[in-house]
Short mmCIF file of C-alpha atoms and ligand atoms in Angstrom, two decimals:
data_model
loop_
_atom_site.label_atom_id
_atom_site.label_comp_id
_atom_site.label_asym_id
_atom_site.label_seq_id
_atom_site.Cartn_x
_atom_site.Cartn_y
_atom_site.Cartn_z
CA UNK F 11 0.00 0.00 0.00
CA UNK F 12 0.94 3.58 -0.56
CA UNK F 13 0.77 5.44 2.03
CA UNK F 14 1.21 10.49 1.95
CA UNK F 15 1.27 11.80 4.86
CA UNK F 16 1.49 15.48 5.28
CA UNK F 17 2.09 17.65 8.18
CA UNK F 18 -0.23 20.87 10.16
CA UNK F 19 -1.97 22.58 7.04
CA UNK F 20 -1.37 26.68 7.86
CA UNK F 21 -3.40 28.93 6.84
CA UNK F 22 -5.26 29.59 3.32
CA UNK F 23 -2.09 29.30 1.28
CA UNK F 24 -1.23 26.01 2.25
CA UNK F 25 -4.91 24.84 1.78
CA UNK F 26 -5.03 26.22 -1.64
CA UNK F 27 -1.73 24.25 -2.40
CA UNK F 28 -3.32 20.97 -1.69
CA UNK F 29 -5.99 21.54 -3.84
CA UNK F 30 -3.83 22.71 -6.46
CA UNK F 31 -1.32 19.92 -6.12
CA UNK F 32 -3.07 17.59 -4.11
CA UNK F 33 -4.83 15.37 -7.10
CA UNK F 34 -1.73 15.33 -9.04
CA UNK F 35 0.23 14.45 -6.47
CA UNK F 36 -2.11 11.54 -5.56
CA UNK F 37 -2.04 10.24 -8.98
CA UNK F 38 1.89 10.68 -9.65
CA UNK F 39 2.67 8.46 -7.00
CA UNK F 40 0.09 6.60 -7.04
CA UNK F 41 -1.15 6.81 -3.38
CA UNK F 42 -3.80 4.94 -1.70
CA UNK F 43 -4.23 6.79 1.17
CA UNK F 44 -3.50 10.10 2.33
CA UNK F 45 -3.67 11.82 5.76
CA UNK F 46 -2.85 15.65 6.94
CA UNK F 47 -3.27 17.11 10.08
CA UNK F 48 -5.28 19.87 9.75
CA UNK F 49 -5.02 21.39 13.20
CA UNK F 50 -4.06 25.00 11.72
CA UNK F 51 -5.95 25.08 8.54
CA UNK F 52 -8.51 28.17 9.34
CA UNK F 53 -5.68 30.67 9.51
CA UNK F 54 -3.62 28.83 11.99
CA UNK F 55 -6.11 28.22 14.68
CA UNK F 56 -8.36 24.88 14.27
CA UNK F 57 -10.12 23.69 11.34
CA UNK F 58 -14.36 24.49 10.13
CA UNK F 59 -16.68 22.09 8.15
CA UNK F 60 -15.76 24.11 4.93
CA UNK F 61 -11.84 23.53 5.40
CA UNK F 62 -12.52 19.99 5.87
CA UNK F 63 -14.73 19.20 2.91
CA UNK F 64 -12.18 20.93 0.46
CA UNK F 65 -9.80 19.16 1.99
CA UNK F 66 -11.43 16.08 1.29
CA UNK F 67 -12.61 17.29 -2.09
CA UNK F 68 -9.00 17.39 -2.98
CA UNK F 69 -8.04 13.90 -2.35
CA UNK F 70 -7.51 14.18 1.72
CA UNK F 71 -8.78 10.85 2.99
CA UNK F 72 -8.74 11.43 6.80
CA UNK F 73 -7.74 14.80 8.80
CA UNK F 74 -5.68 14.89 12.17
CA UNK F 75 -5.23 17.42 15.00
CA UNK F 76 -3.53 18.90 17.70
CA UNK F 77 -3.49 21.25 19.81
CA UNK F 78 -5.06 23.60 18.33
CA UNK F 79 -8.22 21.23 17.73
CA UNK F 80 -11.11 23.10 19.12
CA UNK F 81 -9.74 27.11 17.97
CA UNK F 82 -12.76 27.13 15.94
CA UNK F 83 -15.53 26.19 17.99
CA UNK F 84 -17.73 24.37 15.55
CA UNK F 85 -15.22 21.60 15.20
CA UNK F 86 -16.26 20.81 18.89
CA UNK F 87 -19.73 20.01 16.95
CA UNK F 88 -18.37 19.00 13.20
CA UNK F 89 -16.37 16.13 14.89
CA UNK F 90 -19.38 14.26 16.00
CA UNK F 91 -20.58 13.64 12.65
CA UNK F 92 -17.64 13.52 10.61
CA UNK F 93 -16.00 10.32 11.27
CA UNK F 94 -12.58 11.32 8.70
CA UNK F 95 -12.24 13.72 11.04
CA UNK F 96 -10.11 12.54 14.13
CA UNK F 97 -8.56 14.45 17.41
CA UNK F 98 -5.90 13.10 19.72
CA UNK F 99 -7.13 9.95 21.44
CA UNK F 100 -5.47 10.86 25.28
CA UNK F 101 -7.77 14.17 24.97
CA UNK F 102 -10.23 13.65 28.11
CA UNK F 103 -13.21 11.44 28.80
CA UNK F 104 -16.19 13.13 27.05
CA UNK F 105 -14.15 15.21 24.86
CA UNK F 106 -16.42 15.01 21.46
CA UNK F 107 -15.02 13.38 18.65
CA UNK F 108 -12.70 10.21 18.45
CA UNK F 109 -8.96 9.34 18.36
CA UNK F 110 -8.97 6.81 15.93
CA UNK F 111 -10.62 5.37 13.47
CA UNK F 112 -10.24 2.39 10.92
CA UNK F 113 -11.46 3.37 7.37
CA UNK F 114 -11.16 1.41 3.81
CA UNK F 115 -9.13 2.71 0.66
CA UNK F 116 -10.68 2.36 -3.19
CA UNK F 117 -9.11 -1.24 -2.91
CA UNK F 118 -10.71 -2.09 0.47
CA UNK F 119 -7.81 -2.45 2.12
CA UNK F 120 -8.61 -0.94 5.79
CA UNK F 121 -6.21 1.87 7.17
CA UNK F 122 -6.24 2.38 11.23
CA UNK F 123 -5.13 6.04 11.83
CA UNK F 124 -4.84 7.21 14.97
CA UNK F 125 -3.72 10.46 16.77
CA UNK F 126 -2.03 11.14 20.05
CA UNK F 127 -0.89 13.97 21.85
CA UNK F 128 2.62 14.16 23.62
CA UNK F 129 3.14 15.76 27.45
CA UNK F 130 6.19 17.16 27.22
CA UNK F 131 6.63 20.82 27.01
CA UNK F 132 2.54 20.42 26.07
CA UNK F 133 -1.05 20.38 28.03
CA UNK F 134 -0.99 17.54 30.62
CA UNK F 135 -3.72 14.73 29.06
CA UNK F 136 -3.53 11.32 29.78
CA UNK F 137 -0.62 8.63 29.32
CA UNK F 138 -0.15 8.88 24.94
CA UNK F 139 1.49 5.39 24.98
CA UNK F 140 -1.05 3.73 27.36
CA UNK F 141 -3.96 5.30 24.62
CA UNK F 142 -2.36 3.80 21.52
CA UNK F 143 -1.58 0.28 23.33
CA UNK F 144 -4.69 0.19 23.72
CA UNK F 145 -6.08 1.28 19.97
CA UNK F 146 -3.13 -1.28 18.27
CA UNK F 147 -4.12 -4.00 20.89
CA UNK F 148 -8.03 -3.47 20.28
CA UNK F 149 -6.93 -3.55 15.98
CA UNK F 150 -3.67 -5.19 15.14
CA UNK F 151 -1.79 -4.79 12.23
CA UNK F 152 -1.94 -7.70 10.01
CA UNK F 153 -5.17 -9.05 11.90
CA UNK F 154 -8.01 -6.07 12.02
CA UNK F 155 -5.70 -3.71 9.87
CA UNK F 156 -3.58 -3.65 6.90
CA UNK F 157 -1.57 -0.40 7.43
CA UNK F 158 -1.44 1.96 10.67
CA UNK F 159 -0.58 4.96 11.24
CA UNK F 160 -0.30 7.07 14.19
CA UNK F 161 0.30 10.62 14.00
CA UNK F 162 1.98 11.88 17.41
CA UNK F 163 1.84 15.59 17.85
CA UNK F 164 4.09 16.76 20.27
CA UNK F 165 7.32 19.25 21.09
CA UNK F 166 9.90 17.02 22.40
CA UNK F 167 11.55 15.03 19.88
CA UNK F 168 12.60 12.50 22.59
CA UNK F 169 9.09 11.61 22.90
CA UNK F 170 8.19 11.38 19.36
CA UNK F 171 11.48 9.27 19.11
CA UNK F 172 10.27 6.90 22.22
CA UNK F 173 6.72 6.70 20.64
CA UNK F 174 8.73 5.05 17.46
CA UNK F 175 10.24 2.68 19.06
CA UNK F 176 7.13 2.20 21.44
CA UNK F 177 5.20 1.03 18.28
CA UNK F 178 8.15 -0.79 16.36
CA UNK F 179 6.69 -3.72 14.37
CA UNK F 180 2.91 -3.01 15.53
CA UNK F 181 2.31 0.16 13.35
CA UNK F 182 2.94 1.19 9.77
CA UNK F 183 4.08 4.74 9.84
CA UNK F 184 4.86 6.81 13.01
CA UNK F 185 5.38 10.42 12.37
CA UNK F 186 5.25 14.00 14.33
CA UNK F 187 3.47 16.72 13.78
CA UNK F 188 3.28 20.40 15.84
CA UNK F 189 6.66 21.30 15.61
CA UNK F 190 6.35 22.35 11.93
CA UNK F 191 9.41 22.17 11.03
CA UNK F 192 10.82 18.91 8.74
CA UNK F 193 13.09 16.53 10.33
CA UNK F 194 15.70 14.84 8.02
CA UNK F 195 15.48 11.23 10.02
CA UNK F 196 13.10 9.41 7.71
CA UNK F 197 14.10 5.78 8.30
CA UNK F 198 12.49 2.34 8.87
CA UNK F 199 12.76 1.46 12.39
CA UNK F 200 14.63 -2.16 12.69
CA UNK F 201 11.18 -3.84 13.66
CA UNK F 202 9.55 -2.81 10.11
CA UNK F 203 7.66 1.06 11.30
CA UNK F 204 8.51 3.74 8.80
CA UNK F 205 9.19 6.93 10.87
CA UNK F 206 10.06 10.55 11.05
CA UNK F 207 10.10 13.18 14.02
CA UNK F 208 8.28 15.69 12.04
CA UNK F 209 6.50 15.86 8.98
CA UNK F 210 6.91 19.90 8.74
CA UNK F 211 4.09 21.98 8.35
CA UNK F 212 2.55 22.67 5.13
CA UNK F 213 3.15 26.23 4.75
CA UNK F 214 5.01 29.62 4.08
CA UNK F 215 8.58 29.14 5.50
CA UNK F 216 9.17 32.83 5.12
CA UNK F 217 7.50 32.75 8.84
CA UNK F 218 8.10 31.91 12.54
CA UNK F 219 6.71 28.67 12.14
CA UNK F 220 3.79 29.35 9.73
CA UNK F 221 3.14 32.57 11.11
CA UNK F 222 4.06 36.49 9.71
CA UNK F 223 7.50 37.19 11.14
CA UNK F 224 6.79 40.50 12.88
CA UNK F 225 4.58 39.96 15.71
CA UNK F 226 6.33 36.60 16.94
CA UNK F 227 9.73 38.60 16.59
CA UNK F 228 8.37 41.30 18.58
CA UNK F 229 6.82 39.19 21.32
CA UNK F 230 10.32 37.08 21.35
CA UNK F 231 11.89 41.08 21.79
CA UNK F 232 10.02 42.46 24.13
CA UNK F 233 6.91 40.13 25.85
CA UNK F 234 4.08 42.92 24.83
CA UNK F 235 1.69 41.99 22.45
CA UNK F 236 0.91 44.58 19.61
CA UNK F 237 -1.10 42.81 17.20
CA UNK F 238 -2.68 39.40 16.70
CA UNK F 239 -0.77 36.30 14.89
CA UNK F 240 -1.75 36.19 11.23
CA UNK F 241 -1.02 32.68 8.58
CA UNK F 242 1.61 34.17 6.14
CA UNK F 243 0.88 34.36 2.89
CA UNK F 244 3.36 33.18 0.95
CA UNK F 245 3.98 30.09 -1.63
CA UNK F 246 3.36 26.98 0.58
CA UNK F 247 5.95 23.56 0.71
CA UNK F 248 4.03 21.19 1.39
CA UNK F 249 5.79 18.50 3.97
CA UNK F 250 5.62 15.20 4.36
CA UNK F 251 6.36 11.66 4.03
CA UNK F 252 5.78 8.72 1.44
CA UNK F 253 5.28 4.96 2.90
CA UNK F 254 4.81 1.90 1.21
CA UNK F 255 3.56 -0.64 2.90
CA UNK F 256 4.32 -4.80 1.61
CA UNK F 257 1.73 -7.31 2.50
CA UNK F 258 2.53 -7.69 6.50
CA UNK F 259 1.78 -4.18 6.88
CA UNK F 260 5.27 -3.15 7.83
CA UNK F 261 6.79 -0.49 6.10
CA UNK F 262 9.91 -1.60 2.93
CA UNK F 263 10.31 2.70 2.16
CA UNK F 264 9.93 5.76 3.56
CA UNK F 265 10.46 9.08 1.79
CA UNK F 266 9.85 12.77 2.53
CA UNK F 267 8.10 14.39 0.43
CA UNK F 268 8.67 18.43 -0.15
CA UNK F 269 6.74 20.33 -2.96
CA UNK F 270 6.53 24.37 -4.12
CA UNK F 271 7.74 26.83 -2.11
CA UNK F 272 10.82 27.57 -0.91
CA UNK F 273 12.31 24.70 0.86
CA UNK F 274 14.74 22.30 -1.19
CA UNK F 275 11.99 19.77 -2.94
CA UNK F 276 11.73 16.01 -2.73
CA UNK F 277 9.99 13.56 -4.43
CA UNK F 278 9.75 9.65 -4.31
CA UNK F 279 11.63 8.94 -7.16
FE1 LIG L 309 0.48 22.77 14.22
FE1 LIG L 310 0.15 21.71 17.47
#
């Protein structure tokens, strides 16, 4: 199975990017599935019905989140009935919404994705690994699925790293999201899990991390406010990784994917 992952959509420029190069993209490589994480898609903060159906319009087959999941309240509401749309699974009790979710491809092979928050430098929620034990145990790979992935949003790269290992040989793809920045450790793990710290954000790298460069300078210079973060505007990359999958689920190739805007590009070849 082929497998695109791509990292936190910012802003409008980086939606209108995957529906420009989205279908293409798809069809190039000839992908199966593909997941973002959408947790920054309405101009950084959250994600609304509308975002998410031209999202999926565009070839997006399941949307992730973060921290940022509820910035637009009627994602609090949206959740509930859109099933391709998932939050992190250690969120609390009650929280609306699910953190996983096992859906088919055109071939009907099924596809587990699941999403999980780190604690480290983040929001306290419950135990990450203790949440996705308990989604792999309840649908292994190979038995109940034929490709998982878990995307792991978090800061600290040591946990994203741990997570890896924590789901060596049980889960397709492990990769990190929220830092939105692109990692250049794409590897397969030595018990068969394709994995990468960070996917990078799709977005304007002329930015502080998706955003326009003046206000997060200023607040970095001298801690008072003066205006509200904005999305830049700029040409988007959008970030990412490529898996393929063989018939045990495990992954045989990982490759990060980089298209349009200004960082260095990479394809599959
Ligand atoms: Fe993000
Ligand atoms: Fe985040």
């Amino acid at each position: 199975m082929k497998l695109l992952f791509l990292g936190d959509i910012v802003g409008r420029t980086a939606r209108d990017a995957i529906v420009s190069d989205l279908p293409a993209l798809r069809a190039d490589l000839d992908v199966d599935f593909v997941i973002v994480n959408g947790e920054n898609a309405a101009g950084g903060f959250g994600i609304t019905a509308a975002i998410c159906e031209d999202l999926f319009n565009a070839g997006v087959d399941v949307v992730t989140l973060g921290n940022h999941a509820w910035d637009q309240r009627e994602a609090l509401v949206h959740i509930e009935r859109e099933p391709r749309l998932i939050r992190p699974v250690n969120f609390p009790a009650g929280t609306p919404g699910r953190g996983a979710g096992l859906f088919e491809t055109a071939k009907g092979e099924r596809v587990l994705v699941i999403n999980a928050m780190g604690r480290v430098f983040m929001d306290p929620l419950d135990d990450p690994f203790a949440a996705i034990e308990r989604e792999i145990g309840a649908c292994p790979l190979g038995e109940a699925a034929d490709a998982i992935i878990v995307d792991f949003h978090g800061e600290a790269t040591s946990e994203k790293m741990a997570m890896g290992h924590f789901c060596d040989g049980r889960a397709s793809l492990v990769v990190g999201t929220h830092s939105h920045v692109p990692t250049a450790d794409a590897q397969i793990l030595p018990g068969g899990t394709a994995y990468q710290t960070d996917a990078g954000m799709c977005g304007d790298y002329n930015s502080v991390i998706g955003m326009e460069k003046d206000e997060p300078l200023n607040r970095f210079l001298s801690k008072i406010p003066t205006a509200r973060f904005q999305a830049a505007s700029g040409e988007a990359t959008l970030c990412g990784v490529f898996v393929e999958t063989d018939a045990s689920g495990l992954a045989r190739r990982i490759e990060p994917v980089r298209v349009g805007g200004r960082l260095k590009p990479a394809l599959p070849a």
